[in-house]
Coordinates of N, CA and C in Angstrom, one line a residue:
X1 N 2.0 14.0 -44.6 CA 2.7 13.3 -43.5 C 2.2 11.9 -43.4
X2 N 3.2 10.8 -43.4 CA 2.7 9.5 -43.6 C 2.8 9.0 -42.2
X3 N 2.2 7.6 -41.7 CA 1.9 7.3 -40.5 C 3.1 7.2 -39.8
X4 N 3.9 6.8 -40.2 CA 5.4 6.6 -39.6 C 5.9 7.8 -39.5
X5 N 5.9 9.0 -39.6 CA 6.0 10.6 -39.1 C 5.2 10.8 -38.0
X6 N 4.1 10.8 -37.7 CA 3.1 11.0 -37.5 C 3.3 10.1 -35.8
X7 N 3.7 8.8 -35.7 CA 4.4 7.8 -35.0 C 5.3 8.4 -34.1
X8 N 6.2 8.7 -34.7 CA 7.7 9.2 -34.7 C 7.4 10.5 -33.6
X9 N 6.3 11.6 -34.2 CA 6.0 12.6 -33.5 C 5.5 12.4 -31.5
X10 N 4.7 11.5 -32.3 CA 3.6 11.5 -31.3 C 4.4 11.1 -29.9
X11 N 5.3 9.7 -30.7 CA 6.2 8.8 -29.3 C 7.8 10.0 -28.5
X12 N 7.9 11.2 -30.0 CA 8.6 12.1 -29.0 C 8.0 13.1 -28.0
X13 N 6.6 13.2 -28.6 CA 6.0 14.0 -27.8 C 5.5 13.3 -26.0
X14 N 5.7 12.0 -26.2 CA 5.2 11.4 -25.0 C 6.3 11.1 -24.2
X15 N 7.2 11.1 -25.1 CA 8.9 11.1 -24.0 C 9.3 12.8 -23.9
X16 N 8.8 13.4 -24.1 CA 9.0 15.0 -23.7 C 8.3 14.9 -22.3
X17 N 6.9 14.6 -22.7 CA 6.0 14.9 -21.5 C 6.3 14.6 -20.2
X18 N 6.9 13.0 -20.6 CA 7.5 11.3 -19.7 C 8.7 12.5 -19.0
X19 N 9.2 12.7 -20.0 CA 10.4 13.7 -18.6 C 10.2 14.8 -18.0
X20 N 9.2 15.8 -18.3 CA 8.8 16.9 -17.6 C 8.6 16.5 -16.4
X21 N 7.0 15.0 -16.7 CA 6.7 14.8 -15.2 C 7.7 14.4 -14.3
X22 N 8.7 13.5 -14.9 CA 9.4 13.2 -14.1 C 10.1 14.1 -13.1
X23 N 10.9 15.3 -14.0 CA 12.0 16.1 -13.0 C 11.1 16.7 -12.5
X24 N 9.6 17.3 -12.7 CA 8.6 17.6 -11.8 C 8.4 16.7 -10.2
X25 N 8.3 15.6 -10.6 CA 8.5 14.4 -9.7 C 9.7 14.7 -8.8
X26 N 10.7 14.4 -8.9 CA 11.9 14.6 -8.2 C 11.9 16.2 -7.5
X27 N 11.5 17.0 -8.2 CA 12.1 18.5 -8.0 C 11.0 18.4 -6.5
X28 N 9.7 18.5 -6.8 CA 8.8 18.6 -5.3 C 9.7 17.1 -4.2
X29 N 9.6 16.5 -4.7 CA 10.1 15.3 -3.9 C 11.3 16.1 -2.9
X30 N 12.4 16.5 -3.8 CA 13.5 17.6 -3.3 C 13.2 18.4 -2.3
X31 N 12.3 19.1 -2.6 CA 11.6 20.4 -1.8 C 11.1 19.5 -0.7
X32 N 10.4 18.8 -0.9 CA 9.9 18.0 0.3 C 11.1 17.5 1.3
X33 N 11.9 16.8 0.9 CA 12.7 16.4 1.9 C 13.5 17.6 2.2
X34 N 13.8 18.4 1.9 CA 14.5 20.0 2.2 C 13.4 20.1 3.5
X35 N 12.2 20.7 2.7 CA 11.4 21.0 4.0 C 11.5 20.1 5.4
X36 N 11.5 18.8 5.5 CA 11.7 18.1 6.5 C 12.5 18.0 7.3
X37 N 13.6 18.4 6.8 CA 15.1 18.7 6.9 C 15.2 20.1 7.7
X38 N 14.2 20.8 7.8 CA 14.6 21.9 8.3 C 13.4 21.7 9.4
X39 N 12.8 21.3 9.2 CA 11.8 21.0 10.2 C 12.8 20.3 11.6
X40 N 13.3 19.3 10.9 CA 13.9 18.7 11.7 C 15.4 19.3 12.5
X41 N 16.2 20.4 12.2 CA 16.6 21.2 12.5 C 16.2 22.2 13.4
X42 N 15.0 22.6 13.1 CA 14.1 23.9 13.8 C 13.4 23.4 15.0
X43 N 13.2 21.7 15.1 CA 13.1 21.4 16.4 C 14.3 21.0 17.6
X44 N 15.5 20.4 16.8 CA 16.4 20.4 17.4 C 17.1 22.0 18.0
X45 N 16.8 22.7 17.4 CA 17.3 23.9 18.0 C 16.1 24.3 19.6
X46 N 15.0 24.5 19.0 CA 14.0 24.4 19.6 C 14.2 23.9 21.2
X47 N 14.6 22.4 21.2 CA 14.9 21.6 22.6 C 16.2 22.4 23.0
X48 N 17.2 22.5 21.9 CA 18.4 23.2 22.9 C 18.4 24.5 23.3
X49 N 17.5 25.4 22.7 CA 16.9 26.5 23.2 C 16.2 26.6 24.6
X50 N 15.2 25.2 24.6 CA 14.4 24.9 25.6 C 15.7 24.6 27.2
X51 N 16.9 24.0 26.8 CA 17.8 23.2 27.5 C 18.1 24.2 28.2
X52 N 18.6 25.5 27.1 CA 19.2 26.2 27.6 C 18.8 27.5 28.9
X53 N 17.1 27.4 28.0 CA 16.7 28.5 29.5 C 16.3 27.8 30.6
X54 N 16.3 26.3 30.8 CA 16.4 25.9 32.3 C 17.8 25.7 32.7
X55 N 18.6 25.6 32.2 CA 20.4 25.7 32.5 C 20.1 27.2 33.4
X56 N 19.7 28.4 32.2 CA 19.8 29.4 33.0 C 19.1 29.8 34.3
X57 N 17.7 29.3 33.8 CA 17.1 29.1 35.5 C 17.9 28.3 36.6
X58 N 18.6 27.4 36.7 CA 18.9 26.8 37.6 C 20.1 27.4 38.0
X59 N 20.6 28.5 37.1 CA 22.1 29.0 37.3 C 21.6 30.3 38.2
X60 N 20.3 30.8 37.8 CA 19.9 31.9 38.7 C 19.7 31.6 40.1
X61 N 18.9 30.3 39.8 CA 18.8 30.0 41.6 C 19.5 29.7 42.3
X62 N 20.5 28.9 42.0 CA 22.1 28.7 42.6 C 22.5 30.0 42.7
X63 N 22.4 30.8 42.4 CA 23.0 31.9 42.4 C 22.3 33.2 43.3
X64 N 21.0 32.9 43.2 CA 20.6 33.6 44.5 C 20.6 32.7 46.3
X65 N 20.4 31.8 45.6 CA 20.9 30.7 47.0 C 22.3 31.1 47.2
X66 N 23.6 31.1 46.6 CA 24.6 31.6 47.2 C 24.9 33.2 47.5
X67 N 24.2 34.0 47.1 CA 23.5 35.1 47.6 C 23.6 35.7 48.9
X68 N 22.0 34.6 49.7 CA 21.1 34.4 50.6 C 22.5 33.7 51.6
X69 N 23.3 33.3 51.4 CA 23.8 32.1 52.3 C 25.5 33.6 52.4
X70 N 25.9 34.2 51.2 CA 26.7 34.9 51.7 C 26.4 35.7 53.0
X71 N 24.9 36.6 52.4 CA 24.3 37.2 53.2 C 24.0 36.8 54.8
X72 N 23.6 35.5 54.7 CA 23.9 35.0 56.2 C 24.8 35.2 56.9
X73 N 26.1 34.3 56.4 CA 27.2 34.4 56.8 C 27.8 36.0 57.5
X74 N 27.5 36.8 56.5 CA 28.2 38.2 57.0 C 27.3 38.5 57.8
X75 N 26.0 38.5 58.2 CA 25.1 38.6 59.7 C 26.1 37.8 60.7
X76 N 26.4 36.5 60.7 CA 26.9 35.8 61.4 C 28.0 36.3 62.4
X77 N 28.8 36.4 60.5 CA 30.2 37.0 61.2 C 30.3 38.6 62.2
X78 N 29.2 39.4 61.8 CA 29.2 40.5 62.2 C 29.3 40.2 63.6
X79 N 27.6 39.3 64.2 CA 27.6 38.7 65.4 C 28.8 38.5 66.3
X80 N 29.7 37.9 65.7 CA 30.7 37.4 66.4 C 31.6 38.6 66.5
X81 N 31.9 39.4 66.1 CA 32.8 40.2 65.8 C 31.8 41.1 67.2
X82 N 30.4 41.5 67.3 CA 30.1 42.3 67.9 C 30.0 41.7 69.7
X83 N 30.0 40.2 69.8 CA 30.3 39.4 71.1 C 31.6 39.5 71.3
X84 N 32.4 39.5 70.3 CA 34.3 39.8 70.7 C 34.5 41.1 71.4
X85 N 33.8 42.2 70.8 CA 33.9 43.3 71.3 C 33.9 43.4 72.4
X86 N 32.5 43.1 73.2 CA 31.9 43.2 74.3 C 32.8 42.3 75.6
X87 N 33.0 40.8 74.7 CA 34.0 40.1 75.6 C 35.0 40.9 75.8
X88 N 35.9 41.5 74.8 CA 37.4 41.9 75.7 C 36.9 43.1 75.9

C-alpha cells in the first residue's frame, strides 16, 4: 500500500466518522426539542386542567347558592300561602 492509498483511506475514514457524529448531533438535538415540545404541551394542558376544576368549583357554588335561595323562597311562599289561609 503506497502513501496515497493509505491517504485516501484514512481521509474516508474521517468523513465516515465526520458524519456519524454529525446525524448523532442532530438526531439527540431532535429528541431534545421533541422533549420540550411535550413538556411544553403537558403544561399547557396542565393550566387548562387547572382552569377547568375551578370553572367547576364555581359552577358548584352557584349552584348550591341557587339551591339555598330556591329553598328559601318555597319557605317564603309556603308562609304566605299559610297567612292567606288564615286571612280568608
Amino acid at each position: 500500500m503506497d502513501h496515497v492509498q493509505s491517504g485516501m483511506i484514512m481521509g474516508a475514514a474521517v468523513l465516515t466518522l465526520a458524519t456519524i457524529i454529525i446525524v448523532t448531533v442532530i438526531i439527540q438535538l431532535s429528541a431534545t426539542w421533541r422533549a420540550r415540545a411535550q413538556l411544553a404541551r403537558e403544561d399547557e394542558y396542565k393550566k387548562l386542567a387547572e382552569q377547568a376544576t375551578a370553572a367547576s368549583t364555581s359552577a358548584a357554588a352557584a349552584g348550591q347558592r341557587l339551591a339555598d335561595d330556591i329553598s328559601e323562597t318555597k319557605t317564603r311562599i309556603a308562609s304566605i300561602e299559610k297567612l292567606l289561609r288564615e286571612v280568608a
